[in-house]
Coordinates of C-alpha atoms and ligand atoms in Angstrom, one line a residue:
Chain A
X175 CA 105.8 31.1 156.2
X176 CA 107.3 29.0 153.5
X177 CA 111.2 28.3 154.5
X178 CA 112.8 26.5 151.5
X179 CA 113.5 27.9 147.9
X180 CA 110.3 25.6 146.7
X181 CA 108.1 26.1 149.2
X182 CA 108.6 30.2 148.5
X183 CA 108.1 29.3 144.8
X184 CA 105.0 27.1 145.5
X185 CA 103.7 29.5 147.7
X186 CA 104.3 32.6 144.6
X187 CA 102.6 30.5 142.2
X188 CA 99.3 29.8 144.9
X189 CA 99.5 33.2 145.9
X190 CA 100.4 35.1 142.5
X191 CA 99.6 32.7 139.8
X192 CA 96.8 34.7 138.4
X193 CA 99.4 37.5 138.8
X194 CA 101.6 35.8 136.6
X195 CA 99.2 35.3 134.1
X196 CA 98.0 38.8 133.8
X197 CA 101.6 39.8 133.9
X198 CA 102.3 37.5 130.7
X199 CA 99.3 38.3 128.8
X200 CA 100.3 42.2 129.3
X201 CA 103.7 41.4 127.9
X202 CA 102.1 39.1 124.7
X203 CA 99.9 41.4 124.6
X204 CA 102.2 44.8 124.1
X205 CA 104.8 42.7 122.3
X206 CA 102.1 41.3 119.9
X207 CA 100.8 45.0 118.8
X208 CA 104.3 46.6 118.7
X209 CA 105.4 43.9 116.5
X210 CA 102.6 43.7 114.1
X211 CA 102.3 48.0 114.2
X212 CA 105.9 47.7 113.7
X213 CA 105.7 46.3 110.4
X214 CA 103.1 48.1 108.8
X215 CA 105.6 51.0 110.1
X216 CA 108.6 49.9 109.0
X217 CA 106.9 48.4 105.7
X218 CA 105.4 51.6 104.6
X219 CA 108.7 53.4 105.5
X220 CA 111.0 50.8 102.9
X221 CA 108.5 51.0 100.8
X222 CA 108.6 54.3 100.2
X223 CA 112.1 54.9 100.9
X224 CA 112.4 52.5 97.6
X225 CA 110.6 54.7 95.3
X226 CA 112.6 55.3 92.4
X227 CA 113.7 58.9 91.6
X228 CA 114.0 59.2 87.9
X229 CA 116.5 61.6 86.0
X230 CA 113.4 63.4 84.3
X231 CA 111.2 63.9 87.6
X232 CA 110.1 67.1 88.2
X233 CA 112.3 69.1 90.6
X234 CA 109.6 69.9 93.3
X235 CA 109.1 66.1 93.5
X236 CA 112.5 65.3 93.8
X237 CA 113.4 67.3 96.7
X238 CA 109.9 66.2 97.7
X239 CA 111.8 62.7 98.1
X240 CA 114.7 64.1 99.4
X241 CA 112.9 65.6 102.4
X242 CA 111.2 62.4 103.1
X243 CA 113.6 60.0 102.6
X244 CA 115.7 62.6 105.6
X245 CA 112.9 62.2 107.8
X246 CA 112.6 58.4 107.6
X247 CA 116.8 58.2 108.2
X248 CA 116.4 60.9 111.1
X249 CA 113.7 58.6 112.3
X250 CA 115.1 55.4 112.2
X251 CA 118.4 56.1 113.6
X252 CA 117.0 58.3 116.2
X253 CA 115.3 55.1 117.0
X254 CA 117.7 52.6 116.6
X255 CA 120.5 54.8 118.8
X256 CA 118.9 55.0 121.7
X257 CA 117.6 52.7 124.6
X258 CA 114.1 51.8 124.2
X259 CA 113.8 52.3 128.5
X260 CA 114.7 56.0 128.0
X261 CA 112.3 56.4 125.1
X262 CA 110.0 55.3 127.4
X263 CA 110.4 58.1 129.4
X264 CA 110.9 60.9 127.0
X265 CA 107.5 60.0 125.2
X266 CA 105.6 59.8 127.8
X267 CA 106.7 62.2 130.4
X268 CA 107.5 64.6 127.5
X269 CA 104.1 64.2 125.7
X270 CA 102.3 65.1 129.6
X271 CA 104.2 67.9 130.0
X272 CA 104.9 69.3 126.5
X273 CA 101.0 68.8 125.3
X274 CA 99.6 68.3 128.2
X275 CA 98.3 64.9 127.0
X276 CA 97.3 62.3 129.6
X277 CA 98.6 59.1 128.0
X278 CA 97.6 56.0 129.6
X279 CA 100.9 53.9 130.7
X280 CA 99.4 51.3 128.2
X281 CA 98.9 53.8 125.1
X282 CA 102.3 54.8 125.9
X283 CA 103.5 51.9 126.0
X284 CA 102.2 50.7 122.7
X285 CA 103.0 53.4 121.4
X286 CA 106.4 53.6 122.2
X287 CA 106.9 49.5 121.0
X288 CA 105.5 50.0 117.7
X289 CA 107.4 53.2 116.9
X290 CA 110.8 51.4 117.9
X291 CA 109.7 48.7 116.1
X292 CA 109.2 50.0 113.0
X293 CA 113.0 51.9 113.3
X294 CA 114.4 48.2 113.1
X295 CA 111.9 46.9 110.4
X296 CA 112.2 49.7 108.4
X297 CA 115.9 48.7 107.6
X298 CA 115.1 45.0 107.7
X299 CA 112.0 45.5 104.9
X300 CA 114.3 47.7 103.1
X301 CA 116.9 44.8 103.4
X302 CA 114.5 42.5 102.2
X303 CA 113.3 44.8 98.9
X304 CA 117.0 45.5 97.9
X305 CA 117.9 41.8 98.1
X306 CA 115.3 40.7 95.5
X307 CA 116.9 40.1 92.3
X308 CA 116.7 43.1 90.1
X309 CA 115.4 40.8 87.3
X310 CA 112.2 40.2 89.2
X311 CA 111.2 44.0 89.0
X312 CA 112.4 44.2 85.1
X313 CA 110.4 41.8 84.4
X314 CA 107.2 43.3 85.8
X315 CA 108.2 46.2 84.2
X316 CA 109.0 44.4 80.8
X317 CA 105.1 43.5 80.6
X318 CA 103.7 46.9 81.5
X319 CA 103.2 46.6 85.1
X320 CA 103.5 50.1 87.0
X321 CA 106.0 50.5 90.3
X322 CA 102.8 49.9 92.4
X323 CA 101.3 46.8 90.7
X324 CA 105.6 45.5 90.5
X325 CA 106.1 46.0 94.2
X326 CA 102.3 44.8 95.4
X327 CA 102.5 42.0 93.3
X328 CA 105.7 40.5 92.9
X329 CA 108.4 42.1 94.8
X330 CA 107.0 42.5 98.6
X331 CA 105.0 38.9 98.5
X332 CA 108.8 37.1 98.4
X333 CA 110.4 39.8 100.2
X334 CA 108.1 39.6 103.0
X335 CA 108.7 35.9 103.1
X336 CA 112.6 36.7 103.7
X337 CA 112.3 38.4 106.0
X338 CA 109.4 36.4 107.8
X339 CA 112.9 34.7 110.5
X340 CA 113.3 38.5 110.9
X341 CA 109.8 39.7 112.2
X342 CA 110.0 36.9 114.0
X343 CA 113.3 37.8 115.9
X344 CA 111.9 40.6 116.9
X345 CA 109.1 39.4 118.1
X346 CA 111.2 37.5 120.7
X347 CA 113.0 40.6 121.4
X348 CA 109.9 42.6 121.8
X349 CA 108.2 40.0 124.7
X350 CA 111.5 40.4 126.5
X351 CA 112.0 44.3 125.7
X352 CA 108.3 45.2 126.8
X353 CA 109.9 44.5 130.5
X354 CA 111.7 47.9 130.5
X355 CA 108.1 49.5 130.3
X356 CA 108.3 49.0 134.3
X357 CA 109.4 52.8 134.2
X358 CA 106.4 53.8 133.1
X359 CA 104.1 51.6 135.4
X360 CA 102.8 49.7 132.8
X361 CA 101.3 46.1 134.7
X362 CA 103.7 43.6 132.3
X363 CA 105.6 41.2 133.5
X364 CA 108.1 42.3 134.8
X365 CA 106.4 45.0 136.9
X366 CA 103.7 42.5 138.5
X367 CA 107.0 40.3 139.5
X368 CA 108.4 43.0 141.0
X369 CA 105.5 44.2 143.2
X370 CA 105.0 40.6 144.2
X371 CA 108.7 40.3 145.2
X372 CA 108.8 43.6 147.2
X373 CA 105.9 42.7 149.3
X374 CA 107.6 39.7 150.5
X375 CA 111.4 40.8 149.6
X376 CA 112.1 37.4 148.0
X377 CA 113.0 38.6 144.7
X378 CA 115.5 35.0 143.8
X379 CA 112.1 32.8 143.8
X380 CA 109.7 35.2 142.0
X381 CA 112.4 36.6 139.4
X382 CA 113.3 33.1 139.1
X383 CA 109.4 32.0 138.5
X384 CA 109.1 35.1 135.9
X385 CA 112.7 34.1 134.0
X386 CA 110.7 30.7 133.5
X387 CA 107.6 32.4 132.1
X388 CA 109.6 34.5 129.6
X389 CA 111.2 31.3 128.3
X390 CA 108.2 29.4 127.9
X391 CA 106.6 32.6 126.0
X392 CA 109.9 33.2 123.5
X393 CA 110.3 29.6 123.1
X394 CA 106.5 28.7 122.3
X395 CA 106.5 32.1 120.0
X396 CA 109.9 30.6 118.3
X397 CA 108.3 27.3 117.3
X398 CA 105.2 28.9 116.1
X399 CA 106.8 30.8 113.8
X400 CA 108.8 28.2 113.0
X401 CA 105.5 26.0 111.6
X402 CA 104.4 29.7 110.2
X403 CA 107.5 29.9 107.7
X404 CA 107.4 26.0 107.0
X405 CA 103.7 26.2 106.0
X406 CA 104.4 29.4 103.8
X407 CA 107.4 27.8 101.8
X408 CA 104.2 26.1 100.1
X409 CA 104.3 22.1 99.4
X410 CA 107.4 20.5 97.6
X411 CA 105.3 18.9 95.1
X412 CA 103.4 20.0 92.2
X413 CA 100.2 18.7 90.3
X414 CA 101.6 17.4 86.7
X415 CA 98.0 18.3 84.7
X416 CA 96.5 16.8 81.5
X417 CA 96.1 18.3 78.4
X418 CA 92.4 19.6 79.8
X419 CA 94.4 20.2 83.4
X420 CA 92.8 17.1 84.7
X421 CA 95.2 15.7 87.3
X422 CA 97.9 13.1 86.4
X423 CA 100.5 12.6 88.5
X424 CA 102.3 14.3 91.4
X425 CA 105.6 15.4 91.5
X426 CA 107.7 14.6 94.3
X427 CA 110.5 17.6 95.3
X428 CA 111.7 20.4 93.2
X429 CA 115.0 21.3 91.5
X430 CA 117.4 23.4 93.0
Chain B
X97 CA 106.8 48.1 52.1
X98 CA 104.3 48.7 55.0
X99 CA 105.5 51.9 58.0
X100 CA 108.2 49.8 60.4
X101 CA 107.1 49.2 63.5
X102 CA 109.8 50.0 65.6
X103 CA 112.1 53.3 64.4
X104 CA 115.5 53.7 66.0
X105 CA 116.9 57.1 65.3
X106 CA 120.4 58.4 66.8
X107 CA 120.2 56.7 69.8
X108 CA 123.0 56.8 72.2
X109 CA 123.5 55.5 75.5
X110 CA 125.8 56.8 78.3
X111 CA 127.0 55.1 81.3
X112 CA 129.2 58.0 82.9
X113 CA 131.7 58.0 80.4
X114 CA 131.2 55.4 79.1
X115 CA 129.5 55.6 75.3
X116 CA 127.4 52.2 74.9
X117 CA 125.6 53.1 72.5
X118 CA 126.9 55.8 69.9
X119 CA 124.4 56.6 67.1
X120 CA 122.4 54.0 66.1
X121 CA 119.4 53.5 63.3
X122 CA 117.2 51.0 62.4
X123 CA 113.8 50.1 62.1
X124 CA 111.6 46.6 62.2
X125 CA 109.2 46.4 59.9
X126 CA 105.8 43.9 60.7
X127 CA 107.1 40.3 60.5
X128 CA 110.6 40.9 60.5
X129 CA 112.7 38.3 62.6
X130 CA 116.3 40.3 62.9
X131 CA 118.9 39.1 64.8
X132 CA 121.4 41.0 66.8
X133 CA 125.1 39.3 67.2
X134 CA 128.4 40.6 67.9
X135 CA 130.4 40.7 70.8
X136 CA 130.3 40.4 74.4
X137 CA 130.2 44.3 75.3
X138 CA 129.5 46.0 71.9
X139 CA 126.0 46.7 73.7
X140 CA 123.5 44.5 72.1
X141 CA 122.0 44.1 75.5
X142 CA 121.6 47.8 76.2
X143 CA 120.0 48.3 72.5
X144 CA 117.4 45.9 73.4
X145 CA 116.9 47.6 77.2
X146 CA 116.5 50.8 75.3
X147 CA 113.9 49.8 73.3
X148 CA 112.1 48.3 76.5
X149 CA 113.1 51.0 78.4
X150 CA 114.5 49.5 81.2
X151 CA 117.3 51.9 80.4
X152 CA 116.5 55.6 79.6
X153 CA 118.6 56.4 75.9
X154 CA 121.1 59.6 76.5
X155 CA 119.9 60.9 73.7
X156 CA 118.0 59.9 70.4
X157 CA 114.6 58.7 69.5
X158 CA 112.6 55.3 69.7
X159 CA 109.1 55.6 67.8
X160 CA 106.6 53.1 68.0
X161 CA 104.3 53.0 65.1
X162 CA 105.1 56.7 64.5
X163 CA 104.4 57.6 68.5
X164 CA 107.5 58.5 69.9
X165 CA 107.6 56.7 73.2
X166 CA 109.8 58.9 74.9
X167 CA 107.2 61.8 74.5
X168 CA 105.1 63.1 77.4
X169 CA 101.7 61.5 78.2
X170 CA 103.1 58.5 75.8
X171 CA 101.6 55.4 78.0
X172 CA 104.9 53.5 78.7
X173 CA 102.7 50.6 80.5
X174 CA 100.5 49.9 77.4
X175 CA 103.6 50.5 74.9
X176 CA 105.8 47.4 77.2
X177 CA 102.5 45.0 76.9
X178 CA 102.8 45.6 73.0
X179 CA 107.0 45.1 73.0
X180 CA 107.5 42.5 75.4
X181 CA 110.9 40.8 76.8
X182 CA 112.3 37.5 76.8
X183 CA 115.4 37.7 79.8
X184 CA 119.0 35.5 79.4
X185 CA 118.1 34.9 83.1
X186 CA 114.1 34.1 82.5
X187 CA 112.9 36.0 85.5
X188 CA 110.2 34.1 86.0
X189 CA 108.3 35.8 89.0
X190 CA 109.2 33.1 92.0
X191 CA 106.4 33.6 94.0
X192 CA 103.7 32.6 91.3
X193 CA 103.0 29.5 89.6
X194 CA 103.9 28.8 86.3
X195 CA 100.2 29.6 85.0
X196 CA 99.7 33.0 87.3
X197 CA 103.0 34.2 86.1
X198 CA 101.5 34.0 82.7
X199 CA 97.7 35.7 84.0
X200 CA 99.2 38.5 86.5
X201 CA 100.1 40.9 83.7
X202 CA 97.2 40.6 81.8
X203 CA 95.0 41.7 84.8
X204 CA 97.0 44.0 85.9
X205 CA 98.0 45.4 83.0
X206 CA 95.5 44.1 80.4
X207 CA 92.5 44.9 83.0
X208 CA 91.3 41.2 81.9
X209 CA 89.0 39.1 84.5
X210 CA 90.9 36.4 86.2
X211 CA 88.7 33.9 83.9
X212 CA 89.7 35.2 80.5
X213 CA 93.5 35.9 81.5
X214 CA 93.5 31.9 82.6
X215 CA 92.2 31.0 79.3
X216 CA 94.2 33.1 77.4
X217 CA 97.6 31.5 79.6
X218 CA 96.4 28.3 79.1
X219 CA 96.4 28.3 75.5
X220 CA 99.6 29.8 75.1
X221 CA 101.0 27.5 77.7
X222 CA 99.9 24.7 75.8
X223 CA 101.6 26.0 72.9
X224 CA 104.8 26.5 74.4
X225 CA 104.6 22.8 75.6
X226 CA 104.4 23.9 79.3
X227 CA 100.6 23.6 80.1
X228 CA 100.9 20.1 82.4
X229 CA 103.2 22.3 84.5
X230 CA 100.9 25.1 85.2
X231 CA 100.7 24.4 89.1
X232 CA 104.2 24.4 89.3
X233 CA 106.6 27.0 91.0
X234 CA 109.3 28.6 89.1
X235 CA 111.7 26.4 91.2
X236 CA 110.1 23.5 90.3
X237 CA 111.3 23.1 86.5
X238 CA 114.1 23.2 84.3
X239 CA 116.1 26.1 82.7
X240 CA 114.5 25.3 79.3
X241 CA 111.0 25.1 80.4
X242 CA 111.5 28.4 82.7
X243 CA 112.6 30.0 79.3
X244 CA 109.5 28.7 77.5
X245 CA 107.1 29.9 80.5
X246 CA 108.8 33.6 80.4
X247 CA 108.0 33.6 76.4
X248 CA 104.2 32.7 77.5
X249 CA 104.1 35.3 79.9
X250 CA 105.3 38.0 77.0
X251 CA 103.2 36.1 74.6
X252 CA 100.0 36.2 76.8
X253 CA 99.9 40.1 76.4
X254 CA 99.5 40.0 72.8
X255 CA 102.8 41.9 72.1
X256 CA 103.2 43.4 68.2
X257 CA 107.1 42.7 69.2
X258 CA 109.1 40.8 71.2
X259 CA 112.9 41.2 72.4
X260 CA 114.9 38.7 73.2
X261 CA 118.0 38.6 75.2
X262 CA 119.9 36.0 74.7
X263 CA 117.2 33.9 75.3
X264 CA 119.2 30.3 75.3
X265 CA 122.8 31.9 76.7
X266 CA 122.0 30.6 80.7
X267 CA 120.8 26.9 78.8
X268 CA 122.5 23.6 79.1
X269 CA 123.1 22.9 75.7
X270 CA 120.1 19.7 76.1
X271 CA 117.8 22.2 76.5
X272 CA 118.8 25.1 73.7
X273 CA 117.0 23.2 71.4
X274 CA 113.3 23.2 72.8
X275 CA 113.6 26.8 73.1
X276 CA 114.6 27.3 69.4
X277 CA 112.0 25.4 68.7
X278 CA 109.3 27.8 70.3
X279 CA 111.0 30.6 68.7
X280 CA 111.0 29.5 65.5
X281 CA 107.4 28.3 65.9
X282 CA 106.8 31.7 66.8
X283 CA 108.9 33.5 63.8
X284 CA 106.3 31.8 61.6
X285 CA 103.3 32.9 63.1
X286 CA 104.8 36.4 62.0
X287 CA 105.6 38.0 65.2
X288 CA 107.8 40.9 64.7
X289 CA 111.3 39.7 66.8
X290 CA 114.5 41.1 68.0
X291 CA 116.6 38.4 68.9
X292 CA 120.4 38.9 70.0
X293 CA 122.3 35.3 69.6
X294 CA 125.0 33.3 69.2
X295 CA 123.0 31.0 67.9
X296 CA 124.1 31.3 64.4
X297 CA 121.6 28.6 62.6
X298 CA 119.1 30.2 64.3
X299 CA 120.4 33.6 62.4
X300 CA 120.5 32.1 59.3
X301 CA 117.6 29.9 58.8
X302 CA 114.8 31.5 60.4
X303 CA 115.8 35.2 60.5
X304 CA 115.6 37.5 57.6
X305 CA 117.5 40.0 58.9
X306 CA 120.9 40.0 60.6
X307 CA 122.5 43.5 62.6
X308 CA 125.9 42.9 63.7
X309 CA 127.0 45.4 66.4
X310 CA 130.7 46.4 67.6
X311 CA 131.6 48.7 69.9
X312 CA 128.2 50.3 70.2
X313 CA 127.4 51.2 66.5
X314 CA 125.6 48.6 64.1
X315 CA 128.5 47.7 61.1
X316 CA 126.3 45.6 59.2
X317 CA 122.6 45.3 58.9
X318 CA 121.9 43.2 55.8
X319 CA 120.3 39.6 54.8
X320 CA 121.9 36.3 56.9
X321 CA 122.9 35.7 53.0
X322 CA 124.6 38.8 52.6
X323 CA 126.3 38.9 56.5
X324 CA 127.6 35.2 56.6
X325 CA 128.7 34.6 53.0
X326 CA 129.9 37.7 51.9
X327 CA 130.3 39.9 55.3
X328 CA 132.0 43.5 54.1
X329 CA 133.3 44.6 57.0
X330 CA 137.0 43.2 58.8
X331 CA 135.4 43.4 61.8
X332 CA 132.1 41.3 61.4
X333 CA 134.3 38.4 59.3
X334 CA 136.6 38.4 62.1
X335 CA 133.6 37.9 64.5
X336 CA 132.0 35.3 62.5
X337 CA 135.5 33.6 62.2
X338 CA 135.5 33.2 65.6
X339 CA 132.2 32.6 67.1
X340 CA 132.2 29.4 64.4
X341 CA 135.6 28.7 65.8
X342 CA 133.8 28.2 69.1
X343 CA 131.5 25.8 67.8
Ligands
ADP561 N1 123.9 49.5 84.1 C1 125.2 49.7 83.6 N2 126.1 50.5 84.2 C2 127.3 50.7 83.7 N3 127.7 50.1 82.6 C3 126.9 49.3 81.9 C4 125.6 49.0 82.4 N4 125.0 48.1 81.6 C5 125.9 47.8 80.6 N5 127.1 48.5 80.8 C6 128.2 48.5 80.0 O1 127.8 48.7 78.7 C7 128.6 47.9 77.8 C8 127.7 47.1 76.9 O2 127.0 46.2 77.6 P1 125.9 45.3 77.0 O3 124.8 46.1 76.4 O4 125.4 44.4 78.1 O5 126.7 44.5 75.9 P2 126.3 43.1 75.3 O6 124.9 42.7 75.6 O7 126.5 43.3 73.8 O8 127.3 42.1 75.8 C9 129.5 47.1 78.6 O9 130.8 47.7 78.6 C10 128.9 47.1 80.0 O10 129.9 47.1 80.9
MG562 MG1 124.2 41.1 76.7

């Protein structure tokens, strides 16, 4: 038996590595989907949440968009107010015993990410919409384009590159969040630490090996994103063209 | 004298209670270049927003042709391609290049192929000076060449009409001067304009009309001649004392 704090946490790693790993990839896994599902969610909810209501609308549709616009609130802040752990339990103990339904703990627990998810990207897309300067969408409008065609075209392409630091926060959050899916016996992490500490009862070494894992996944994920935003920002030079846009010269930097 | 183009009849805008715009006529006939002046607040802006409909009149009619816009089943997307805008602030769409910001409405809303709208953004780019720029982002240039872009983009829908905003207002006064230019450029080709300005030389030499607004009704609407040399109302020679007292 391994008698110092490094020989236990040698010994984890020879014993559990692959452990780890499938641990991790669980976690990146779950994190990844609910992040990306997220979005669309909480994408589709600003977006509609942003369509405007005018004076001369019919009043069918404007109650239409009242009603909506309730359930989206009721949604997100049902969401947003309350621990992702318990609404881990609710959904899927409630969902076995109020339809019967036999959710695998990994369904579930997608499930459960994304829909969270999209509570808190809802408001951040919505965030993102609203701050885009009301001249962009005038303009759009000014030349004929439709709400659809304005919002495709001009207003979600920059405010989806706002928000980009966002989605990528709660990325982060979302690898470190997925760990409360333990309740629910889904194999992350977290829950293939724990079962590898409890057979030996050395939970300092193997929580300490799993605290590393986490760091190196948030910290790799950080960076990533990181190159992600710098490579979307687009160069910050420009091709100066001739009269027949053949290439002259290239412009070094921008103004502002 | 041919039908106007654009009728204004008894238009008044509201904001709460506040009364913008209180009853105003006019009409633009083909080719006329009029220019809007007055002061800060008498609601030159919202006159022009009207018209666009960026801002829904209270009351009153706008008739295109002799096609009330405002009417049911009237196409408000094909109607803005005809009547285009030219922004104080340019609103240049930021996350296109100089040449797509000039293509995007004529796909969209023009139903043109990507090939054709090119062309047709090219050409007009080149005539607004701005067509070794077309790779460039928004960012990327001046305020004068922004304004000279936005006038493209209207420009590249084939508009019968376009409004213009204070077009030179947000300018360093180095770069008012290229924009006139365009304008005036334009004005010859016989594009019908609305153009609100303080740009008074601009009013007299290449307009032929002049409306001056106060406190949301239109005092004068007569001939730069008629308007600067021998202005009938207190109000408007008391504006024009002024704004040439700023210059
Ligand atoms: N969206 C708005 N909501 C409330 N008041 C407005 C709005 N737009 C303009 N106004 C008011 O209408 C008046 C006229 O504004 P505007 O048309 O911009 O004048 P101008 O362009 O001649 O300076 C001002 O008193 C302004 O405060
Ligand atoms: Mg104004």
């Amino acid at each position: 038996m391994p008698t110092s704090f490094f020989e236990w946490v040698v010994f984890f790693i020879n014993k559990y590595g692959l452990f780890f790993i499938q641990g991790a990839g669980t976690t990146l896994f779950i994190a990844s989907i609910g992040t990306i599902a997220g979005f669309a969610i909480g994408l589709a909810v600003a977006v509609v949440r942003t369509i405007p209501v005018e004076e001369n609308d019919s009043l069918a549709r404007k109650f239409f968009y009242k009603f909506v616009r309730f359930i989206f609130v009721a949604y997100i802040e049902i969401f947003r107010g309350t621990p992702m752990i318990v609404q881990a339990m609710v959904i899927y103990y409630g969902s076995a015993e109020l339809w019967g339904l036999d959710m695998s703990p990994m369904i579930a627990a997608l499930f459960i990410v994304s829909v969270n998810t999209g509570a808190y990207m809802a408001e951040i897309s919505r965030g993102g919409i609203i701050s885009i300067d009301r001249g962009q969408y005038e303009a759009a409008q000014s030349i004929g384009m439709t709400h659809s065609q304005t919002m495709l075209n001009i207003i979600l392409p920059q405010a989806i590159r706002n928000i980009l630091p966002s989605i990528g926060n709660e990325f982060v959050v979302n690898i470190k969040d997925t760990s409360v899916l333990n309740v629910i016996s889904v194999t992350e992490l977290f829950f293939m630490s724990k079962s590898a500490a409890g057979t030996y009862m050395r939970y300092f070494e193997v929580f300490f090996i799993t605290c590393l894992i986490y760091f190196v996944l948030t910290f790799s994920v950080t960076r990533l994103l990181l190159l992600v935003e710098k490579k979307l920002e687009g160069p910050d030079s420009f091709v100066i063209h001739g009269s027949q846009t053949v290439p002259q010269a290239v412009i070094k930097g921008g103004r502002e | 004298m041919s039908n106007p183009v654009l009728t204004i009849s008894h238009l008044k805008k509201t904001f709460g209670d506040n009364v913008v715009l209180k009853d105003i006529d006019f009409f633009a006939n083909e080719k006329d270049v009029v220019s809007i002046i007055g002061a800060s607040g008498s609601g030159k802006s919202t006159l022009l927003r009207c018209i666009n409909q960026l801002e829904k009149p209270t009351s009153g009619d706008i008739f295109f042709h002799d096609k009330n816009i405002q009417e049911a089943g009237f196409s408000l997307s094909s109607y803005r391609a005809k009547v285009g805008m030219v922004f104080q602030s340019f609103n240049l769409f930021n996350n296109l290049s100089v040449l797509q910001n000039c293509v995007v409405g004529q796909i969209k809303v023009l139903g043109r192929n990507r090939k054709e709208a090119e062309q047709r953004a090219l050409d007009i780019l080149s005539k607004v000076g701005m067509d070794q720029y077309i790779s460039a982002k928004p960012r990327q240039i001046s305020g004068g060449q922004k304004q000279r872009v936005a006038i493209a983009r209207a420009l590249a829908m084939d508009p019968e009409v376009l409004l213009f905003d204070e077009p030179t207002s947000a300018l360093d006064p180095e770069m008012v001067g290229e924009v006139l230019n365009v304008m005036t450029s334009l004005a010859k080709t016989g594009l019908t304009m609305l153009v609100v300005t303080h740009e008074m030389d601009f009013a007299r030499d290449v307009s032929n009309r002049i409306i001056f607004m106060d406190a949301g009704v239109i005092l004068e609407d007569s001939t730069p001649e008629e308007i600067l040399n021998h202005p009938k109302n207190e109000r408007t020679r008391m504006f024009l004392n002024r704004s040439i007292k700023n210059k």
